């Protein structure tokens, strides 16, 4: 695949930002840059190393990718491949064990007297554009993008306006294009700072010479650059939305199916917990009023005499129990005792009978063959 050097693109919509956040969460891991100023004025001391150890030991997580980038007049990168590895070869943080932590700490360089003149705007431009390129490469390869962070250890001022003068920062080399406000480098650096979703936090640290430098953490929300271009047929072709569709259609479909399953399970549970109401009509036997019975799941109503194992009983001639109306989940059964005949819709029932109607008739003839009819309406 051909890697194209990235430039700032179009503004993302709020929906696209949410989608990119979801892709990053599902993909896991972060890009973390440790940007270390090598000049003696910083003089990374014991306190600074303790705080870097804290970040590495307590903040890094398995799956993170770590870039250690020293800088002074120039940015010192190793094994850079144009476009592919714009910030050099990273260290994969595989597990939070001491060996892995020491491996990263060992790569953090110490200040050296041969380094002088920190070109801080050059360092910012290189790192921010490099991080944007890394996520853009992932988009082109249909991989998950990541949140990104830069830990700056420097006494130079960050996020200055284009064209840094000696009054703001004296160490910038006289030949640096970043001293010129409208140079392409100054304008591109400023464009990246404005485009990337950046959050900054700083902590001041004093050196042994009572000078001061800062440890600044810059967090960048997971993002890529959008480019929408008109295409033949009154259409346009874009980068971000098709990428989100490719990355999120399966998790989205899975989430929808899970939600549907949870909804159906909740509905099923609600229906199982809901008590059914049975309205018993005694008009055929000149009873003065209807009887209402409540029937929970896995409970039953006796037909005939009272039964302590039942939630209610329906009056019927004789001193025996003719049968039971038994609820099992979403189904209602008539279970005869076969002590005295009982009829369901004019058919004698001698074994467990499924009742599949919301209105049905039971007949309970007495010992003199007189008919005793009950009409029952079921409300679920």
Tab-separated table of C-alpha atoms in Angstrom:
chain	number	residue	atom	x	y	z
A	1	UNK	CA	0.000	0.000	0.000
A	2	UNK	CA	1.222	3.496	-0.847
A	3	UNK	CA	1.520	5.749	2.217
A	4	UNK	CA	0.566	9.389	1.585
A	5	UNK	CA	1.965	12.047	3.929
A	6	UNK	CA	-0.949	13.423	5.891
A	7	UNK	CA	-2.031	17.051	6.208
A	8	UNK	CA	-4.819	18.540	8.355
A	9	UNK	CA	-8.229	17.760	6.860
A	10	UNK	CA	-11.847	18.755	7.351
A	11	UNK	CA	-13.689	19.202	10.635
A	12	UNK	CA	-15.201	15.971	11.942
A	13	UNK	CA	-18.861	15.782	12.906
A	14	UNK	CA	-19.861	14.892	16.469
A	15	UNK	CA	-21.163	11.528	15.210
A	16	UNK	CA	-17.819	10.752	13.565
A	17	UNK	CA	-15.978	11.653	16.784
A	18	UNK	CA	-18.176	9.276	18.786
A	19	UNK	CA	-17.602	6.559	16.186
A	20	UNK	CA	-13.817	7.023	16.338
A	21	UNK	CA	-13.937	6.841	20.146
A	22	UNK	CA	-15.808	3.529	19.871
A	23	UNK	CA	-13.268	2.143	17.387
A	24	UNK	CA	-10.441	3.087	19.769
A	25	UNK	CA	-12.177	1.488	22.768
A	26	UNK	CA	-12.834	-1.735	20.853
A	27	UNK	CA	-9.283	-1.838	19.503
A	28	UNK	CA	-7.536	-1.114	22.830
A	29	UNK	CA	-4.100	0.311	23.491
A	30	UNK	CA	-2.580	3.794	23.133
A	31	UNK	CA	0.379	5.511	21.508
A	32	UNK	CA	2.536	7.123	24.212
A	33	UNK	CA	5.467	9.382	23.276
A	34	UNK	CA	8.138	10.197	25.869
A	35	UNK	CA	9.666	13.394	24.439
A	36	UNK	CA	12.915	14.112	26.334
A	37	UNK	CA	14.850	17.384	26.040
A	38	UNK	CA	18.567	16.432	25.940
A	39	UNK	CA	20.037	19.843	26.760
A	40	UNK	CA	21.875	20.393	30.059
A	41	UNK	CA	19.476	23.131	31.099
A	42	UNK	CA	16.888	20.419	31.660
A	43	UNK	CA	19.289	18.000	33.351
A	44	UNK	CA	16.784	15.205	33.931
A	45	UNK	CA	17.334	14.645	37.659
A	46	UNK	CA	16.269	12.001	40.152
A	47	UNK	CA	12.854	13.569	40.686
A	48	UNK	CA	12.217	13.684	36.949
A	49	UNK	CA	13.170	10.023	36.567
A	50	UNK	CA	10.969	9.062	39.509
A	51	UNK	CA	8.022	10.767	37.859
A	52	UNK	CA	8.754	9.121	34.505
A	53	UNK	CA	8.941	5.765	36.296
A	54	UNK	CA	5.529	6.533	37.823
A	55	UNK	CA	4.085	7.172	34.380
A	56	UNK	CA	5.608	4.011	32.911
A	57	UNK	CA	4.863	1.780	35.899
A	58	UNK	CA	1.398	3.001	36.880
A	59	UNK	CA	-0.051	4.491	33.703
A	60	UNK	CA	1.055	2.265	30.834
A	61	UNK	CA	-1.143	-0.731	30.098
A	62	UNK	CA	-0.594	-3.922	28.096
A	63	UNK	CA	-1.260	-3.123	24.450
A	64	UNK	CA	0.243	0.388	24.615
A	65	UNK	CA	2.951	1.408	22.147
A	66	UNK	CA	5.788	3.573	23.498
A	67	UNK	CA	7.957	5.953	21.458
A	68	UNK	CA	11.028	7.467	23.147
A	69	UNK	CA	11.996	10.611	21.259
A	70	UNK	CA	14.980	12.699	22.421
A	71	UNK	CA	15.320	16.177	20.968
A	72	UNK	CA	17.444	19.324	21.042
A	73	UNK	CA	18.239	21.316	17.882
A	74	UNK	CA	16.999	18.258	15.999
A	75	UNK	CA	14.628	15.427	16.819
A	76	UNK	CA	16.522	12.176	17.285
A	77	UNK	CA	14.597	9.314	15.691
A	78	UNK	CA	15.701	5.739	15.066
A	79	UNK	CA	14.802	3.451	12.170
A	80	UNK	CA	12.472	5.938	10.508
A	81	UNK	CA	10.681	4.819	7.361
A	82	UNK	CA	9.006	7.623	5.451
A	83	UNK	CA	5.290	7.567	6.171
A	84	UNK	CA	5.341	4.047	7.647
A	85	UNK	CA	7.257	4.707	10.901
A	86	UNK	CA	7.290	8.514	11.096
A	87	UNK	CA	8.378	8.447	14.757
A	88	UNK	CA	10.787	5.542	14.511
A	89	UNK	CA	10.497	2.020	15.904
A	90	UNK	CA	8.319	1.856	19.034
A	91	UNK	CA	8.474	-0.395	22.098
A	92	UNK	CA	5.447	-2.626	22.629
A	93	UNK	CA	4.332	-2.630	26.257
A	94	UNK	CA	3.310	-6.276	26.486
A	95	UNK	CA	2.877	-6.715	30.223
A	96	UNK	CA	3.227	-4.647	33.379
A	97	UNK	CA	6.197	-6.569	34.751
A	98	UNK	CA	9.488	-5.166	36.017
A	99	UNK	CA	11.463	-6.419	33.016
A	100	UNK	CA	9.215	-4.558	30.594
A	101	UNK	CA	9.306	-1.396	32.729
A	102	UNK	CA	13.125	-1.503	33.020
A	103	UNK	CA	13.390	-2.021	29.252
A	104	UNK	CA	11.657	1.307	28.652
A	105	UNK	CA	13.489	3.167	31.440
A	106	UNK	CA	16.823	2.001	30.032
A	107	UNK	CA	15.994	3.685	26.716
A	108	UNK	CA	15.450	7.107	28.307
A	109	UNK	CA	18.604	9.118	27.550
A	110	UNK	CA	20.501	11.374	29.954
A	111	UNK	CA	21.353	15.029	29.202
A	112	UNK	CA	24.598	15.553	27.316
A	113	UNK	CA	26.777	18.665	27.049
A	114	UNK	CA	27.116	18.149	23.294
A	115	UNK	CA	23.436	18.995	22.880
A	116	UNK	CA	22.368	22.637	22.967
A	117	UNK	CA	19.709	24.922	21.554
A	118	UNK	CA	16.301	23.268	21.854
A	119	UNK	CA	14.139	23.848	18.767
A	120	UNK	CA	10.888	23.159	20.603
A	121	UNK	CA	8.599	24.082	17.706
A	122	UNK	CA	10.474	21.631	15.458
A	123	UNK	CA	9.947	18.912	18.088
A	124	UNK	CA	6.231	19.717	18.380
A	125	UNK	CA	5.738	19.720	14.622
A	126	UNK	CA	7.569	16.414	14.134
A	127	UNK	CA	5.766	14.598	16.944
A	128	UNK	CA	2.213	15.870	16.362
A	129	UNK	CA	2.380	15.302	12.604
A	130	UNK	CA	3.970	11.883	13.202
A	131	UNK	CA	1.197	10.807	15.576
A	132	UNK	CA	-1.443	11.977	13.084
A	133	UNK	CA	0.336	9.976	10.367
A	134	UNK	CA	0.348	6.812	12.512
A	135	UNK	CA	-3.428	6.899	13.028
A	136	UNK	CA	-3.995	7.798	9.378
A	137	UNK	CA	-1.934	4.769	8.346
A	138	UNK	CA	-4.200	2.631	10.523
A	139	UNK	CA	-7.250	4.074	8.780
A	140	UNK	CA	-5.802	3.212	5.358
A	141	UNK	CA	-5.040	-0.336	6.531
A	142	UNK	CA	-8.482	-0.690	8.177
A	143	UNK	CA	-6.892	-1.107	11.611
A	144	UNK	CA	-8.231	0.386	14.846
A	145	UNK	CA	-6.953	3.878	15.621
A	146	UNK	CA	-5.714	4.681	19.124
A	147	UNK	CA	-5.760	7.529	21.635
A	148	UNK	CA	-2.367	9.205	21.803
A	149	UNK	CA	-0.355	11.007	24.470
A	150	UNK	CA	2.912	12.955	24.564
A	151	UNK	CA	4.884	13.313	27.792
A	152	UNK	CA	7.112	16.367	27.356
A	153	UNK	CA	10.174	16.784	29.605
A	154	UNK	CA	11.580	20.200	28.717
A	155	UNK	CA	12.117	23.741	29.977
A	156	UNK	CA	11.067	25.140	26.579
A	157	UNK	CA	7.592	26.738	26.228
A	158	UNK	CA	4.983	24.568	24.499
A	159	UNK	CA	2.117	25.685	22.221
A	160	UNK	CA	3.632	29.085	21.373
A	161	UNK	CA	2.346	31.130	18.457
A	162	UNK	CA	4.053	30.719	15.033
A	163	UNK	CA	7.406	32.475	14.686
A	164	UNK	CA	9.211	31.988	18.001
A	165	UNK	CA	11.449	34.934	18.906
A	166	UNK	CA	14.422	35.086	21.272
A	167	UNK	CA	12.269	36.994	23.777
A	168	UNK	CA	9.993	33.937	23.994
A	169	UNK	CA	12.665	31.222	23.708
A	170	UNK	CA	16.278	32.134	23.115
A	171	UNK	CA	17.534	28.618	22.338
A	172	UNK	CA	15.784	28.230	18.956
A	173	UNK	CA	18.593	28.079	16.364
A	174	UNK	CA	18.945	31.183	14.242
A	175	UNK	CA	18.565	29.105	11.082
A	176	UNK	CA	15.358	27.410	12.202
A	177	UNK	CA	12.407	27.991	9.827
A	178	UNK	CA	10.221	28.176	12.931
A	179	UNK	CA	11.604	31.635	13.729
A	180	UNK	CA	9.655	32.859	10.673
A	181	UNK	CA	5.935	33.387	11.288
A	182	UNK	CA	4.732	32.567	7.790
A	183	UNK	CA	7.175	29.786	6.908
A	184	UNK	CA	5.493	26.575	5.701
A	185	UNK	CA	6.870	24.735	8.740
A	186	UNK	CA	5.469	27.288	11.208
A	187	UNK	CA	2.083	27.278	9.502
A	188	UNK	CA	1.892	23.473	9.360
A	189	UNK	CA	2.862	23.158	13.026
A	190	UNK	CA	0.158	25.625	14.008
A	191	UNK	CA	-2.386	23.817	11.816
A	192	UNK	CA	-1.726	20.515	13.606
A	193	UNK	CA	-1.976	22.110	17.046
A	194	UNK	CA	-5.332	23.614	16.092
A	195	UNK	CA	-6.619	20.463	14.396
A	196	UNK	CA	-5.777	17.779	16.947
A	197	UNK	CA	-8.112	17.358	19.975
A	198	UNK	CA	-5.467	18.203	22.584
A	199	UNK	CA	-5.668	18.374	26.382
A	200	UNK	CA	-2.646	19.561	28.380
A	201	UNK	CA	-1.502	19.188	32.019
A	202	UNK	CA	1.842	20.373	33.441
A	203	UNK	CA	3.992	19.893	36.546
A	204	UNK	CA	7.084	21.993	37.389
A	205	UNK	CA	10.284	20.242	38.561
A	206	UNK	CA	13.418	21.955	39.926
A	207	UNK	CA	16.899	20.878	38.894
A	208	UNK	CA	19.963	20.608	41.159
A	209	UNK	CA	20.975	24.108	39.992
A	210	UNK	CA	17.633	25.453	41.213
A	211	UNK	CA	16.459	25.875	37.645
A	212	UNK	CA	13.065	24.703	36.527
A	213	UNK	CA	11.707	22.473	33.786
A	214	UNK	CA	8.258	21.000	33.215
A	215	UNK	CA	6.801	17.565	32.786
A	216	UNK	CA	3.776	18.119	30.570
A	217	UNK	CA	1.304	15.445	29.514
A	218	UNK	CA	-0.569	16.185	26.284
A	219	UNK	CA	-3.481	13.806	25.620
A	220	UNK	CA	-4.892	13.548	22.093
A	221	UNK	CA	-8.312	11.964	21.625
A	222	UNK	CA	-8.458	9.213	18.955
A	223	UNK	CA	-8.839	10.983	15.624
A	224	UNK	CA	-8.036	10.843	11.930
A	225	UNK	CA	-8.185	13.388	9.142
A	226	UNK	CA	-11.306	13.573	6.984
A	227	UNK	CA	-11.129	14.366	3.278
A	228	UNK	CA	-14.351	14.470	1.260
A	229	UNK	CA	-13.925	14.854	-2.503
A	230	UNK	CA	-16.578	15.334	-5.222
A	231	UNK	CA	-16.976	12.257	-7.410
A	232	UNK	CA	-18.731	11.608	-10.735
A	233	UNK	CA	-22.476	10.987	-10.595
A	234	UNK	CA	-23.292	13.867	-8.211
A	235	UNK	CA	-21.594	11.969	-5.366
A	236	UNK	CA	-18.636	12.472	-3.076
A	237	UNK	CA	-16.083	10.104	-1.615
A	238	UNK	CA	-14.935	10.443	2.012
A	239	UNK	CA	-12.541	8.618	4.333
A	240	UNK	CA	-13.972	8.552	7.839
A	241	UNK	CA	-17.576	7.376	7.445
A	242	UNK	CA	-16.723	4.343	5.243
A	243	UNK	CA	-13.946	3.484	7.717
A	244	UNK	CA	-16.386	3.630	10.643
A	245	UNK	CA	-18.878	1.436	8.774
A	246	UNK	CA	-16.175	-1.168	8.090
A	247	UNK	CA	-14.998	-1.155	11.705
A	248	UNK	CA	-18.315	-0.891	13.523
A	249	UNK	CA	-20.904	-2.818	11.476
A	250	UNK	CA	-20.135	-6.148	13.174
A	251	UNK	CA	-19.864	-4.773	16.754
A	252	UNK	CA	-22.946	-2.664	16.014
A	253	UNK	CA	-24.918	-5.653	14.746
A	254	UNK	CA	-23.753	-7.703	17.739
A	255	UNK	CA	-24.808	-4.915	20.111
A	256	UNK	CA	-28.231	-4.670	18.450
A	257	UNK	CA	-28.728	-8.430	18.721
A	258	UNK	CA	-27.668	-8.336	22.378
A	259	UNK	CA	-30.063	-5.457	23.063
A	260	UNK	CA	-32.889	-7.302	21.293
A	261	UNK	CA	-32.055	-10.414	23.308
A	262	UNK	CA	-32.026	-8.439	26.553
A	263	UNK	CA	-35.323	-6.780	25.624
A	264	UNK	CA	-36.948	-10.116	24.797
A	265	UNK	CA	-35.534	-11.667	27.966
A	266	UNK	CA	-36.839	-8.735	29.994
A	267	UNK	CA	-40.231	-9.006	28.298
A	268	UNK	CA	-40.268	-12.739	28.948
A	269	UNK	CA	-39.384	-12.191	32.616
A	270	UNK	CA	-42.052	-9.498	32.938
A	271	UNK	CA	-44.685	-11.781	31.430
A	272	UNK	CA	-43.644	-14.653	33.672
A	273	UNK	CA	-43.800	-12.469	36.770
A	274	UNK	CA	-47.129	-10.921	35.810
A	275	UNK	CA	-50.127	-12.493	37.488
A	276	UNK	CA	-52.901	-13.705	35.211
A	277	UNK	CA	-56.482	-12.842	35.993
A	278	UNK	CA	-59.261	-15.388	35.612
A	279	UNK	CA	-62.853	-14.138	35.591
A	280	UNK	CA	-65.264	-16.956	36.451
A	281	UNK	CA	-68.819	-16.491	35.174
A	282	UNK	CA	-71.455	-18.381	37.202
A	283	UNK	CA	-74.475	-16.991	35.335
A	284	UNK	CA	-75.430	-20.422	34.041
A	285	UNK	CA	-75.830	-21.566	37.628
A	286	UNK	CA	-77.602	-18.461	38.879
A	287	UNK	CA	-74.628	-17.288	40.913
A	288	UNK	CA	-75.165	-13.642	41.830
A	289	UNK	CA	-71.765	-12.330	40.691
A	290	UNK	CA	-68.523	-13.286	38.956
A	291	UNK	CA	-65.447	-14.544	40.784
A	292	UNK	CA	-61.985	-13.138	40.055
A	293	UNK	CA	-58.879	-15.247	40.633
A	294	UNK	CA	-55.217	-14.242	40.445
A	295	UNK	CA	-52.815	-16.871	39.086
A	296	UNK	CA	-49.002	-16.403	39.349
A	297	UNK	CA	-46.544	-18.531	37.396
A	298	UNK	CA	-46.066	-22.131	38.597
A	299	UNK	CA	-49.184	-21.903	40.776
A	300	UNK	CA	-52.605	-23.504	40.463
A	301	UNK	CA	-56.269	-22.995	41.264
A	302	UNK	CA	-58.392	-25.842	42.620
A	303	UNK	CA	-61.731	-26.698	41.008
A	304	UNK	CA	-64.050	-27.874	43.745
A	305	UNK	CA	-63.020	-27.926	47.396
A	306	UNK	CA	-60.352	-25.706	48.967
A	307	UNK	CA	-56.740	-26.915	48.664
A	308	UNK	CA	-54.005	-25.355	50.789
A	309	UNK	CA	-51.442	-25.881	48.004
A	310	UNK	CA	-53.416	-23.613	45.658
A	311	UNK	CA	-53.669	-19.842	45.479
A	312	UNK	CA	-57.480	-19.973	45.117
A	313	UNK	CA	-60.384	-22.300	44.382
A	314	UNK	CA	-63.400	-22.266	42.091
A	315	UNK	CA	-66.640	-23.573	43.531
A	316	UNK	CA	-67.983	-26.808	42.055
A	317	UNK	CA	-70.533	-29.416	43.311
A	318	UNK	CA	-69.254	-32.217	45.534
A	319	UNK	CA	-66.765	-32.538	48.358
A	320	UNK	CA	-63.831	-33.585	46.188
A	321	UNK	CA	-61.439	-31.639	44.022
A	322	UNK	CA	-62.216	-32.333	40.369
A	323	UNK	CA	-59.050	-30.851	39.001
A	324	UNK	CA	-56.689	-27.904	38.854
A	325	UNK	CA	-56.031	-24.960	36.567
A	326	UNK	CA	-52.239	-24.956	36.536
A	327	UNK	CA	-49.995	-22.274	35.047
A	328	UNK	CA	-46.589	-23.204	33.628
A	329	UNK	CA	-44.867	-20.185	32.121
A	330	UNK	CA	-47.040	-18.918	29.283
A	331	UNK	CA	-49.309	-21.977	29.224
A	332	UNK	CA	-52.410	-22.966	31.173
A	333	UNK	CA	-53.356	-26.579	31.792
A	334	UNK	CA	-56.407	-28.342	33.136
A	335	UNK	CA	-55.214	-31.230	35.315
A	336	UNK	CA	-58.060	-33.622	36.350
A	337	UNK	CA	-57.935	-35.662	39.550
A	338	UNK	CA	-60.279	-38.288	37.980
A	339	UNK	CA	-62.223	-38.493	41.247
A	340	UNK	CA	-65.307	-36.923	39.652
A	341	UNK	CA	-65.768	-36.156	35.935
A	342	UNK	CA	-64.930	-32.695	34.604
A	343	UNK	CA	-65.579	-31.474	31.057
A	344	UNK	CA	-63.646	-28.941	28.981
A	345	UNK	CA	-65.673	-27.492	26.110
A	346	UNK	CA	-68.104	-30.427	26.368
A	347	UNK	CA	-65.316	-33.071	26.276
A	348	UNK	CA	-64.481	-35.112	29.383
A	349	UNK	CA	-60.888	-34.607	30.473
A	350	UNK	CA	-59.029	-37.585	31.903
A	351	UNK	CA	-55.417	-36.430	31.459
A	352	UNK	CA	-53.477	-33.174	31.460
A	353	UNK	CA	-55.120	-30.838	28.926
A	354	UNK	CA	-53.573	-27.695	27.387
A	355	UNK	CA	-56.025	-24.783	27.340
A	356	UNK	CA	-55.294	-22.699	24.258
A	357	UNK	CA	-58.233	-20.289	24.398
A	358	UNK	CA	-58.687	-17.100	26.374
A	359	UNK	CA	-62.349	-18.001	26.991
A	360	UNK	CA	-63.389	-21.552	27.758
A	361	UNK	CA	-66.159	-23.574	29.383
A	362	UNK	CA	-65.934	-26.137	32.202
A	363	UNK	CA	-68.802	-28.486	33.089
A	364	UNK	CA	-69.011	-30.139	36.488
A	365	UNK	CA	-72.085	-32.442	36.605
A	366	UNK	CA	-73.233	-33.386	40.109
A	367	UNK	CA	-74.170	-36.830	41.382
A	368	UNK	CA	-77.662	-36.475	39.908
A	369	UNK	CA	-76.217	-35.611	36.479
A	370	UNK	CA	-77.287	-32.018	36.779
A	371	UNK	CA	-75.035	-29.764	34.750
A	372	UNK	CA	-72.961	-27.130	36.536
A	373	UNK	CA	-71.401	-24.861	33.896
A	374	UNK	CA	-68.570	-22.392	34.443
A	375	UNK	CA	-67.374	-19.928	31.805
A	376	UNK	CA	-63.847	-18.623	32.393
A	377	UNK	CA	-62.172	-15.621	30.741
A	378	UNK	CA	-58.389	-15.495	30.932
A	379	UNK	CA	-56.541	-12.157	30.975
A	380	UNK	CA	-52.738	-12.416	30.700
